[in-house]
């Protein structure tokens, strides 16, 4: 069982929204789908789910063209919605019926999910009476109803408080451990690093980074250096040819060309009896990779609008 | 299958719609009003004709006290040996014969007397019989309508006795007694009574108004429902389980069923109101009225009112109801399909009123085409605009059933009009099926029809590459 996305492309009125997107999920797990606002993530997801016609490309699931109406796929969209005036429980039964569940199966599934998401007390309320976080929980329950084989979660954690974010993470972890194929988009890079082994990073509709996260990081090497000391050392860093990236309360971040350059700085600081508090030479974080690939050329609001139309 | 899941959408939309407070309240209030109106049609004549109904009752029960004619003087100047029967069971009057020479004196006496009496002076001139009658003056308590009842009965009995004297048998007499109905019409005109005039004008007007309200308001709800799902992004979730076509089919059929159900609730409320009012209404006394009229001549006015009411509803039958329901469904589909496109063309609720504006213009135009030609049209004549309106799909749903009910359209003409309406529904359904799935996830500014068709064409080209 695998998901293969090949050469997906989409344009709106001559504006390229997604260009030649390809990736593959060969084993269960969480796949990160990253990009700036308007980079083409939601458009790609809609094409994968066949809500939006593709200009070109194919989406294969279990070796054949994905027909979303015939497969059991859970989807949590970026811009969430429930019927505001309708009872939450009735909406859940409705969604379950659309997934082809019998009433008894739906009841079992809803009872479990409401219990797991701690929203049992809201089942009789109208959606508009729930807080945004609780509405989000109901929608996650709707995505999970019927035990889908593949889950597509578009920004599942946005707007959640830390407690509920942890609850969502636990559930995503459970789903991963159950052998589900999960595509998750998020702007919380730390979360992505917690879950995802593989990723694709889109910028202006094009793939700018793709592959296994650990391998990508390794390929960059340990070139990020954070240093904190009791006294001034920036002149020494300059002597060693280091470039300051930023100053933070935790010290100063440098970009080094190689590990030897960092070691030279440490050696010189010690020679001058500077008390080193922190000296951290590490691979780039996903956040840093993201900013490096997309940071200098963010998509404007008008471009986001053009992508949607 | 592209329409998989439409039944679930139908069921959910239907149930949620009938559970809304606005639906429950409006249905209850209007059903009560309809029931009251139906009861009024039954009860009001009974109230207005209370005196006459009391007399009918008293007459049938043999209660002569209530009947104000106590004495009847008969002066017979004809060669016939006349006998009039006023049984105790009916009026209880004892007739007294007087000489024709005493007529003048009796009339003067009646003018002053306190006695409730009547004088019938029967004469025959050139073979023509006549009864000149007089009743007591203002010192008495005699009722003119009672005198009329006596006179009616005498007239009938006089006819029979005269014809019998000529040698006619019972059947021949029955035929003659029924009389010859006469009318005076300009060549080419149809006979029209006052009730007919009112029915000819008011039924089409009221019917077009009711049909317009039902069809138009529920079509708008289709647009609103789709717009809510789009603006709240539920649509994206739904599309992982069902196709856009299933969504619009389920919604339109659900709204159609809700409106039809509400309509039938009102019809049932009318029936319940009418039946519940039976003990107090004029129709409960229909048998008594018929008996009283045939036996004693009392109750003519009540019988006329009943005949008028029954005549007004005589054209309501199963055939009319079937045509009404078919027209309603097809008319609803025309407007609901347009509304579905309007709802799908927007992504923000605030754009909804602008999106349904073209549909509103079409709807109002169709309504006025059906409604305006009926104003002042009391003779049931069909003017050219009214005839054309019955075949135009935007107006025919509002005027076709009443035109058929009033006999202004033949069954063949109705079938032709329905076929045109059906063709329009099919054409619209094809356009909607072609366009809908391409615009359903559109976000941003409201789409015009040309934009929708262009998008659909572009997608088609892309797919064929």
XYZ file of C-alpha atoms in Angstrom:
774
model
C 0.000 0.000 0.000
C 1.455 3.373 -0.938
C 0.562 6.846 -2.091
C 2.354 8.090 -5.186
C 1.953 11.644 -6.391
C 3.451 12.231 -9.821
C 4.001 15.528 -11.596
C 0.993 17.385 -10.242
C 0.560 20.806 -11.790
C -2.097 23.456 -11.530
C -2.465 26.982 -12.872
C -5.159 29.593 -12.249
C -5.599 32.191 -14.954
C -2.018 31.744 -16.081
C -0.632 31.891 -12.551
C 1.235 28.716 -11.599
C -0.115 27.465 -8.253
C 1.618 24.074 -8.214
C 4.349 22.944 -10.568
C 5.409 19.393 -11.104
C 4.877 18.117 -7.583
C 5.964 14.525 -6.990
C 6.416 12.552 -3.818
C 5.758 9.096 -2.490
C 4.632 7.536 0.778
C 5.868 3.968 0.635
C 5.214 3.083 4.262
C 2.857 4.241 7.001
C 3.903 7.329 8.910
C 3.573 11.079 8.966
C 4.619 12.929 5.857
C 5.224 16.665 6.193
C 3.775 18.943 3.602
C 5.345 22.329 4.140
C 5.352 25.727 2.579
C 4.672 29.390 3.144
C 1.146 30.769 2.989
C 0.022 30.579 -0.630
C 2.817 28.203 -1.600
C 0.287 25.748 -3.042
C -0.190 23.274 -0.182
C -3.983 23.461 -0.011
C -4.235 23.430 -3.794
C -2.077 20.296 -3.875
C -4.165 18.642 -1.174
C -7.376 19.470 -3.068
C -5.883 17.957 -6.216
C -4.823 14.837 -4.333
C -8.376 14.531 -3.001
C -9.724 15.152 -6.510
C -11.752 18.158 -5.384
C -9.850 20.237 -7.848
C -9.105 19.123 -11.371
C -5.425 18.674 -12.085
C -3.844 20.389 -15.082
C -1.546 17.384 -15.210
C -0.212 14.569 -13.061
C -1.522 11.484 -11.339
C -2.264 10.383 -7.799
C -1.969 6.665 -7.200
C -3.203 4.926 -4.061
C -2.569 1.205 -3.721
C -1.211 1.251 -7.251
C -4.255 2.728 -8.989
C -5.730 6.167 -9.570
C -7.071 7.464 -6.288
C -10.853 7.767 -6.221
C -11.539 9.576 -3.003
C -15.240 8.662 -3.048
C -14.405 4.968 -2.979
C -11.571 5.055 -0.447
C -11.689 5.644 3.270
C -9.842 8.929 3.659
C -10.026 11.306 6.600
C -9.595 14.985 5.922
C -9.194 17.956 8.225
C -9.187 21.061 6.097
C -7.198 24.183 6.832
C -10.253 26.397 7.061
C -12.495 24.383 9.253
C -16.234 24.397 9.330
C -19.229 22.861 10.964
C -22.887 23.711 10.557
C -23.126 26.454 13.178
C -26.815 26.033 13.967
C -26.925 22.254 14.049
C -26.414 19.846 16.904
C -22.843 18.461 17.038
C -23.885 14.843 17.497
C -26.315 14.957 14.570
C -23.589 16.400 12.369
C -21.284 13.559 13.359
C -23.914 10.962 12.491
C -24.415 12.720 9.158
C -20.688 12.667 8.381
C -20.558 9.003 9.424
C -23.453 8.177 7.092
C -21.602 9.844 4.217
C -18.648 7.591 4.994
C -20.983 4.631 4.637
C -21.105 3.706 8.323
C -24.158 2.003 9.757
C -25.787 3.692 12.716
C -24.390 1.196 15.239
C -20.875 1.535 13.778
C -21.210 5.302 13.790
C -22.313 5.300 17.406
C -19.364 3.179 18.460
C -16.929 5.355 16.545
C -18.429 8.641 17.767
C -18.542 7.486 21.391
C -14.872 6.488 21.262
C -13.709 9.678 19.531
C -15.749 12.047 21.712
C -14.419 10.306 24.762
C -10.854 10.367 23.491
C -11.085 14.042 22.530
C -12.877 14.912 25.781
C -15.874 16.537 24.108
C -18.627 14.291 25.418
C -20.298 17.146 27.261
C -20.758 19.113 24.026
C -22.456 16.432 21.955
C -25.936 17.913 22.380
C -24.871 21.499 21.751
C -24.962 23.432 18.526
C -21.550 23.953 16.950
C -21.737 27.733 17.353
C -21.952 27.275 21.134
C -18.522 25.617 21.237
C -15.163 27.346 21.599
C -12.891 27.371 18.572
C -10.679 24.694 20.117
C -13.621 22.414 20.824
C -14.963 22.916 17.312
C -11.531 21.859 16.092
C -11.768 18.713 18.197
C -15.159 17.900 16.686
C -13.659 18.306 13.261
C -10.737 16.062 14.065
C -13.295 13.506 15.229
C -15.093 13.926 11.887
C -11.813 13.303 10.062
C -11.135 10.181 12.093
C -14.616 8.707 11.943
C -14.781 5.375 10.161
C -11.118 4.596 10.912
C -9.642 5.934 7.632
C -6.545 4.360 6.074
C -5.149 7.693 5.006
C -5.379 10.986 6.878
C -4.796 14.418 5.432
C -4.434 17.010 8.152
C -4.086 20.589 6.967
C -2.753 22.697 9.840
C -4.247 20.489 12.559
C -2.651 22.347 15.464
C -3.222 25.953 14.502
C -5.083 27.937 17.108
C -4.907 25.261 19.804
C -3.766 25.901 23.370
C -0.769 23.814 24.568
C -2.957 21.292 26.388
C -5.151 20.628 23.377
C -2.154 20.725 21.038
C -0.612 17.914 23.104
C -3.903 15.986 22.918
C -3.921 16.344 19.123
C -0.291 15.242 18.945
C -1.073 12.177 21.037
C -3.897 11.251 18.704
C -1.760 11.777 15.602
C 0.905 9.578 17.203
C -1.704 6.899 17.907
C -2.865 7.023 14.312
C 0.711 6.732 13.086
C 1.279 3.758 15.369
C -1.872 2.147 13.959
C -0.154 2.116 10.569
C -1.990 5.022 8.955
C -0.656 7.066 6.084
C -0.755 10.666 7.279
C -0.042 13.805 5.303
C 0.276 16.761 7.625
C 0.852 20.361 6.833
C 1.880 22.708 9.593
C 3.749 25.916 10.208
C 4.954 24.595 13.559
C 8.334 23.227 12.539
C 9.046 21.785 15.948
C 5.918 19.665 15.683
C 6.882 18.468 12.237
C 10.298 17.447 13.556
C 8.579 15.478 16.315
C 6.535 13.418 13.861
C 7.862 13.400 10.363
C 10.637 11.483 8.728
C 9.932 12.648 5.190
C 8.881 16.007 3.877
C 8.315 18.162 0.901
C 8.720 21.935 1.036
C 6.853 24.054 -1.485
C 7.614 27.618 -2.380
C 5.628 29.492 -5.014
C 4.188 26.218 -6.178
C 7.557 24.579 -6.692
C 9.332 21.966 -4.612
C 12.375 23.563 -3.042
C 13.252 20.822 -0.578
C 12.295 17.183 -0.473
C 13.336 13.945 1.148
C 14.143 12.368 4.470
C 14.530 15.052 7.138
C 17.560 13.468 8.827
C 19.355 13.005 5.547
C 18.619 16.574 4.515
C 20.025 17.823 7.783
C 23.092 15.616 7.477
C 23.700 16.898 3.996
C 23.933 20.414 5.401
C 26.367 19.252 8.143
C 26.912 20.900 11.530
C 27.119 24.482 10.336
C 24.944 26.243 12.906
C 26.767 27.544 15.934
C 25.288 29.143 19.044
C 27.706 30.665 21.522
C 27.170 32.327 24.874
C 30.004 33.663 27.007
C 30.539 35.842 30.089
C 32.570 38.408 28.200
C 32.910 39.917 24.758
C 34.118 37.509 22.041
C 32.709 38.900 18.778
C 36.129 40.263 17.707
C 37.544 36.728 17.992
C 34.649 35.377 15.906
C 35.357 37.999 13.295
C 39.026 37.007 13.347
C 37.942 33.403 12.628
C 35.838 34.547 9.666
C 32.447 33.715 11.253
C 29.270 35.435 10.108
C 26.778 36.557 12.751
C 23.251 35.382 11.969
C 21.505 36.862 14.983
C 21.847 37.869 18.598
C 19.434 36.291 21.051
C 19.099 36.334 24.837
C 20.666 32.866 24.753
C 23.760 34.021 22.900
C 24.851 34.648 19.361
C 24.134 32.457 16.354
C 26.777 32.037 13.669
C 26.921 30.325 10.366
C 30.166 28.357 9.988
C 31.678 26.893 6.850
C 32.836 23.740 8.604
C 33.415 22.248 12.031
C 37.096 23.251 12.049
C 36.124 26.921 11.901
C 33.977 26.495 15.014
C 36.734 24.621 16.826
C 39.176 27.419 16.062
C 36.812 29.927 17.686
C 36.482 27.788 20.789
C 40.211 27.336 21.026
C 40.881 31.078 20.822
C 38.187 31.896 23.373
C 39.717 29.464 25.820
C 43.210 30.845 25.175
C 41.943 34.293 26.167
C 40.350 32.849 29.301
C 36.817 33.714 28.203
C 34.309 31.771 30.247
C 32.190 29.889 27.648
C 28.619 29.266 28.907
C 27.207 27.648 25.762
C 28.923 26.319 22.686
C 26.460 24.411 20.488
C 27.482 23.255 17.019
C 24.589 21.528 15.324
C 22.844 20.674 12.105
C 20.292 23.231 10.855
C 16.802 22.950 12.334
C 13.815 22.489 10.060
C 12.825 26.040 10.923
C 16.186 27.276 9.669
C 15.930 25.208 6.521
C 12.440 26.572 5.909
C 13.550 30.173 6.340
C 16.604 29.599 4.182
C 14.530 28.173 1.339
C 11.517 30.456 1.529
C 12.417 33.351 3.781
C 13.823 35.892 1.375
C 10.989 35.626 -1.085
C 7.680 35.313 0.755
C 4.432 35.048 -1.159
C 2.329 38.213 -1.035
C -1.350 38.351 -0.087
C -2.396 39.129 -3.659
C -0.551 36.059 -4.856
C -2.340 33.939 -2.253
C -5.635 35.229 -3.628
C -4.612 34.474 -7.192
C -3.800 30.916 -6.205
C -7.218 30.397 -4.733
C -9.226 31.739 -7.631
C -21.217 6.325 -9.019
C -21.414 10.096 -9.253
C -24.606 10.395 -7.272
C -23.612 8.128 -4.391
C -24.637 9.526 -1.020
C -27.398 11.833 -2.236
C -29.908 10.033 -0.054
C -27.879 10.818 3.077
C -27.680 14.462 2.056
C -31.398 14.435 1.331
C -32.237 12.920 4.715
C -29.977 15.252 6.703
C -31.099 18.407 4.868
C -34.761 17.419 5.137
C -34.600 16.624 8.856
C -32.569 19.688 9.765
C -34.913 21.900 7.778
C -38.102 20.657 9.398
C -36.499 20.921 12.833
C -35.763 24.624 12.535
C -37.836 26.903 14.739
C -38.784 29.082 11.772
C -40.224 26.087 9.904
C -42.138 24.788 12.926
C -43.546 28.195 13.837
C -44.459 29.260 10.297
C -46.018 25.885 9.493
C -48.037 25.848 12.711
C -49.259 29.431 12.388
C -50.190 29.165 8.721
C -51.852 25.750 9.233
C -53.990 27.241 12.003
C -54.930 30.175 9.746
C -55.827 27.807 6.888
C -57.903 25.635 9.248
C -59.717 28.727 10.541
C -60.429 29.930 7.005
C -61.803 26.512 6.047
C -63.916 26.447 9.190
C -65.137 29.958 8.431
C -66.382 28.882 4.996
C -68.547 26.350 6.827
C -69.464 28.306 9.939
C -69.968 31.845 8.602
C -72.990 31.027 6.397
C -74.499 29.159 9.343
C -74.105 32.302 11.477
C -75.455 34.621 8.786
C -78.401 32.324 8.080
C -79.023 31.473 11.717
C -82.710 32.540 11.618
C -83.404 30.494 8.519
C -81.652 27.438 9.909
C -83.631 27.726 13.125
C -86.832 27.768 11.107
C -85.720 24.742 9.115
C -85.062 22.939 12.363
C -88.349 23.978 13.882
C -90.224 23.110 10.734
C -88.770 19.635 10.609
C -89.436 19.119 14.301
C -93.013 20.289 13.831
C -92.471 23.222 16.126
C -95.189 25.502 14.809
C -94.584 28.124 17.440
C -91.430 29.252 15.757
C -93.234 29.600 12.428
C -94.824 33.031 12.444
C -97.632 32.426 9.921
C -100.495 31.255 12.089
C -103.469 31.814 9.800
C -103.888 31.557 6.058
C -106.908 32.937 4.235
C -107.406 31.604 0.720
C -109.613 33.302 -1.851
C -109.922 31.068 -4.881
C -111.318 32.752 -8.025
C -110.297 29.948 -10.358
C -112.569 27.153 -11.582
C -110.214 24.637 -9.946
C -111.066 22.850 -6.747
C -107.861 23.623 -4.890
C -106.584 21.865 -1.775
C -103.437 22.961 0.008
C -101.676 20.799 2.554
C -99.746 22.335 5.453
C -99.061 19.451 7.783
C -98.420 19.913 11.445
C -95.021 18.324 10.849
C -94.142 21.197 8.585
C -95.980 24.412 9.243
C -99.081 23.551 11.106
C -101.146 26.211 9.330
C -104.858 25.751 9.019
C -106.064 27.369 5.832
C -109.429 29.104 5.781
C -111.303 29.729 2.568
C -112.898 33.112 2.055
C -115.040 34.500 -0.658
C -113.328 36.576 -3.322
C -115.634 39.453 -2.602
C -114.191 39.624 0.918
C -110.629 40.085 -0.262
C -110.570 43.899 -0.043
C -112.011 43.851 3.455
C -109.540 41.164 4.569
C -106.606 43.141 3.254
C -107.752 46.158 5.292
C -108.228 43.933 8.315
C -104.734 42.478 7.949
C -103.243 45.950 7.867
C -104.510 46.627 11.390
C -104.595 43.217 13.048
C -102.163 41.839 15.617
C -102.789 38.352 14.296
C -99.955 36.764 12.234
C -101.982 35.979 9.151
C -101.685 35.775 5.425
C -104.097 36.145 2.531
C -103.631 34.314 -0.761
C -105.777 35.542 -3.626
C -105.663 33.001 -6.464
C -106.828 34.058 -9.894
C -106.671 32.753 -13.440
C -106.554 35.075 -16.461
C -106.318 33.711 -20.016
C -105.208 30.369 -18.652
C -102.467 31.941 -16.486
C -102.575 31.319 -12.760
C -101.410 33.847 -10.206
C -101.304 34.140 -6.424
C -101.404 37.642 -4.990
C -100.649 37.451 -1.328
C -100.746 39.877 1.598
C -99.548 39.531 5.164
C -100.330 41.227 8.441
C -99.175 44.781 9.037
C -96.746 46.197 11.559
C -98.943 45.423 14.543
C -98.158 41.741 14.051
C -94.914 39.779 14.551
C -95.135 37.921 11.257
C -91.904 37.199 9.342
C -91.798 37.972 5.622
C -89.529 34.993 4.873
C -92.120 32.653 6.476
C -94.732 34.141 4.164
C -92.416 33.475 1.224
C -92.055 29.848 2.313
C -95.854 29.460 2.412
C -96.120 31.118 -0.974
C -93.438 28.840 -2.485
C -95.244 25.784 -1.200
C -98.610 26.994 -2.466
C -97.131 27.795 -5.852
C -95.745 24.274 -6.183
C -98.985 22.638 -5.081
C -101.026 24.928 -7.376
C -98.904 23.936 -10.367
C -99.382 20.267 -9.631
C -103.144 20.546 -9.154
C -103.578 22.620 -12.316
C -101.499 20.236 -14.428
C -103.353 17.296 -12.911
C -106.622 18.895 -13.974
C -105.254 19.023 -17.513
C -104.682 15.244 -17.438
C -100.879 15.043 -17.027
C -99.426 12.026 -15.265
C -96.926 12.223 -12.371
C -93.755 12.128 -14.531
C -95.036 14.733 -16.916
C -95.991 16.940 -14.036
C -92.594 16.530 -12.443
C -90.945 17.645 -15.660
C -93.157 20.670 -16.006
C -92.950 21.672 -12.357
C -89.183 21.838 -12.586
C -89.790 24.739 -14.911
C -87.811 26.049 -17.823
C -84.546 27.641 -16.976
C -83.881 30.807 -18.920
C -80.852 32.954 -19.582
C -79.941 35.872 -21.771
C -76.420 36.035 -23.190
C -74.619 37.841 -25.947
C -73.604 35.386 -28.657
C -70.192 33.898 -27.912
C -70.343 34.571 -24.153
C -70.405 31.901 -21.475
C -72.915 32.191 -18.649
C -71.199 33.638 -15.575
C -72.684 33.993 -12.104
C -71.398 36.375 -9.447
C -69.704 33.492 -7.649
C -68.147 32.405 -10.950
C -66.892 35.931 -11.530
C -65.186 35.996 -8.159
C -63.755 32.510 -8.659
C -62.473 33.393 -12.161
C -60.537 36.332 -10.840
C -59.514 35.403 -7.305
C -58.549 31.736 -7.687
C -55.769 32.362 -10.267
C -54.519 35.374 -8.341
C -54.414 33.617 -4.983
C -53.033 30.403 -6.517
C -50.203 32.224 -8.310
C -49.337 34.113 -5.147
C -49.248 30.966 -2.995
C -47.241 28.987 -5.573
C -44.792 31.851 -6.001
C -44.224 32.141 -2.249
C -43.633 28.411 -1.854
C -41.479 27.835 -4.925
C -39.442 30.970 -4.631
C -38.758 30.959 -0.911
C -37.697 27.301 -0.822
C -35.502 27.738 -3.903
C -33.739 30.541 -2.110
C -33.107 28.164 0.769
C -31.215 25.862 -1.615
C -28.911 28.767 -2.474
C -28.565 29.664 1.181
C -27.784 26.105 2.232
C -25.059 25.707 -0.388
C -23.635 29.132 0.436
C -23.447 28.191 4.143
C -21.540 25.003 3.326
C -19.176 26.876 1.060
C -18.539 29.806 3.345
C -18.070 27.581 6.407
C -15.824 25.199 4.414
C -17.959 22.180 5.254
C -18.129 21.638 1.522
C -14.492 20.499 1.399
C -15.164 17.883 4.018
C -18.288 16.671 2.225
C -16.416 16.337 -1.037
C -14.152 13.657 0.450
C -17.244 11.439 0.687
C -19.703 12.560 -1.987
C -19.631 14.227 -5.378
C -20.832 17.809 -6.000
C -23.680 16.378 -8.054
C -24.882 14.283 -5.102
C -24.832 17.361 -2.908
C -27.009 19.456 -5.187
C -29.401 16.586 -5.965
C -29.809 15.770 -2.266
C -30.365 19.383 -1.325
C -32.811 20.252 -4.074
C -34.913 17.153 -3.511
C -34.900 17.714 0.252
C -36.063 21.306 -0.095
C -38.649 20.265 -2.671
C -39.967 17.623 -0.270
C -40.033 20.044 2.652
C -42.007 22.611 0.677
C -44.372 19.990 -0.721
C -44.855 18.541 2.737
C -45.617 21.970 4.141
C -48.073 22.582 1.321
C -49.842 19.274 2.012
C -49.920 20.075 5.736
C -51.836 23.236 4.864
C -54.236 21.287 2.640
C -54.760 18.789 5.471
C -55.231 21.642 7.951
C -57.922 23.052 5.681
C -59.651 19.677 5.567
C -59.381 19.257 9.337
C -60.702 22.779 9.887
C -63.651 22.091 7.614
C -64.440 18.713 9.190
C -63.949 19.960 12.740
C -66.377 22.790 12.071
C -69.051 20.431 10.766
C -71.154 20.335 13.952
C -71.371 24.129 13.833
C -71.342 24.682 10.058
C -73.938 24.908 7.352
C -72.848 21.675 5.671
C -73.880 19.663 8.752
C -77.458 20.721 8.066
C -77.392 19.984 4.368
C -79.855 17.060 4.660
C -82.263 19.106 6.789
C -82.078 21.996 4.345
C -82.856 19.761 1.371
C -85.783 18.124 3.234
C -87.160 21.428 4.420
C -86.971 22.993 0.969
C -88.694 20.039 -0.658
C -91.313 19.661 2.044
C -92.174 23.171 2.970
C -90.229 25.602 0.838
C -88.311 26.810 3.934
C -84.499 27.087 3.468
C -84.205 28.219 -0.147
C -81.596 30.825 0.742
C -79.463 28.326 2.684
C -79.636 25.888 -0.200
C -78.458 28.579 -2.617
C -75.460 29.402 -0.413
C -74.498 25.715 -0.237
C -74.835 25.403 -3.999
C -72.590 28.446 -4.509
C -69.888 27.090 -2.191
C -70.005 23.638 -3.794
C -69.892 25.183 -7.254
C -66.741 27.122 -6.321
C -64.973 23.911 -5.291
C -66.508 21.657 -7.928
C -63.388 21.735 -10.133
C -61.082 20.594 -7.308
C -60.517 16.890 -7.908
C -57.728 14.304 -7.964
C -56.725 15.258 -11.535
C -56.295 18.895 -10.552
C -54.297 17.869 -7.500
C -51.973 15.648 -9.572
C -51.369 18.449 -12.085
C -50.795 20.875 -9.222
C -48.176 18.591 -7.639
C -46.367 17.901 -10.943
C -46.309 21.606 -11.805
C -45.140 22.448 -8.314
C -42.240 19.963 -8.483
C -41.117 21.015 -11.977
C -41.467 24.702 -11.150
C -39.516 24.196 -7.970
C -36.747 22.381 -9.867
C -36.418 25.272 -12.357
C -35.890 27.808 -9.609
C -33.907 25.491 -7.299
C -31.396 24.647 -10.044
C -30.860 28.347 -10.710
C -30.554 28.890 -6.953
C -28.007 26.069 -6.684
C -25.765 27.810 -9.177
C -26.238 31.124 -7.396
C -25.242 29.549 -4.076
C -22.179 27.864 -5.585
C -21.009 31.056 -7.276
C -20.117 32.756 -4.015
C -17.790 32.022 -1.133
C -18.997 34.590 1.385
C -22.481 34.796 2.848
C -22.561 38.560 2.358
C -22.506 37.984 -1.407
C -25.633 35.815 -1.314
C -28.217 38.550 -1.876
C -26.269 39.823 -4.889
C -25.918 36.273 -6.239
C -29.629 35.533 -6.086
C -30.623 38.907 -7.518
C -30.844 37.637 -11.137
C -32.989 34.746 -9.907
C -35.192 37.195 -8.006
C -35.710 39.265 -11.147
C -36.618 36.153 -13.153
C -38.948 34.953 -10.389
C -40.753 38.258 -9.940
C -41.108 38.639 -13.711
C -42.577 35.127 -13.928
C -44.929 35.867 -11.051
C -46.239 39.095 -12.583
C -46.700 37.399 -15.941
C -48.957 34.903 -14.191
C -50.618 37.327 -11.767
C -51.278 40.587 -13.600
C -53.481 39.280 -16.449
C -55.918 37.954 -13.819
C -56.669 41.333 -12.273
C -60.231 42.249 -13.252
C -60.579 39.101 -15.336
C -63.993 38.110 -13.972
C -65.340 36.392 -17.063
C -62.602 33.770 -17.242
C -61.566 34.946 -20.701
C -57.873 34.307 -21.406
C -56.037 37.336 -22.696
C -52.920 36.792 -24.860
C -50.469 37.502 -22.026
C -52.218 34.981 -19.759
C -52.081 32.360 -22.531
C -48.370 32.961 -23.206
C -47.578 32.904 -19.474
C -48.920 29.341 -19.255
C -46.168 28.096 -21.582
C -43.167 30.118 -20.347
C -41.208 28.052 -17.785
C -40.596 31.004 -15.475
C -44.319 31.810 -15.186
C -46.166 28.569 -15.967
C -45.574 27.055 -12.490
C -47.568 29.943 -11.005
C -50.581 29.934 -13.357
C -50.923 26.499 -14.945
C -52.824 24.641 -12.155
C -55.465 27.351 -11.694
C -55.952 27.705 -15.459
C -56.633 23.981 -15.683
C -58.881 24.033 -12.639
C -61.038 26.793 -14.102
C -61.278 25.062 -17.464
C -59.177 27.706 -19.213
C -56.781 25.005 -20.458
C -57.512 21.598 -21.890
C -55.608 18.539 -20.701
C -53.614 18.494 -23.951
C -52.583 22.113 -23.463
C -51.560 21.322 -19.892
C -49.431 18.398 -21.095
C -47.724 20.636 -23.687
C -47.010 23.288 -21.049
C -45.659 20.646 -18.652
C -43.476 19.198 -21.421
C -41.949 22.640 -22.021
C -41.373 22.999 -18.287
C -39.770 19.541 -18.130
C -37.504 20.352 -21.077
C -36.393 23.493 -19.273
C -35.661 21.488 -16.109
C -33.575 18.992 -18.108
C -31.651 21.764 -19.875
C -30.956 23.526 -16.594
C -29.957 20.247 -14.920
C -27.448 19.576 -17.702
C -25.937 23.043 -17.319
C -25.791 22.681 -13.547
C -24.233 19.211 -13.771
C -21.621 20.582 -16.183
C -20.785 23.716 -14.251
C -21.440 22.901 -10.627
C -18.464 20.664 -9.851
C -16.101 23.219 -11.351
C -17.311 26.128 -9.301
C -18.158 24.411 -6.039
C -14.737 25.062 -4.523
C -14.343 28.476 -6.023
C -13.244 31.078 -3.498
C -12.957 34.791 -3.967
C -15.271 37.106 -5.854
C -18.746 36.134 -6.979
C -18.843 34.385 -10.333
C -21.057 35.483 -13.198
C -22.729 32.929 -15.440
C -20.234 33.642 -18.217
C -17.370 32.998 -15.757
C -18.927 29.692 -14.738
C -19.327 28.519 -18.310
C -15.787 29.644 -19.126
C -14.389 27.757 -16.133
C -16.313 24.688 -17.164
C -15.015 24.937 -20.734
C -11.438 25.411 -19.549
C -11.681 22.349 -17.348
C -13.096 20.343 -20.182
C -10.204 21.284 -22.434
C -7.732 20.428 -19.687
C -9.353 17.071 -19.140
C -9.301 16.224 -22.806
C -5.568 16.939 -23.087
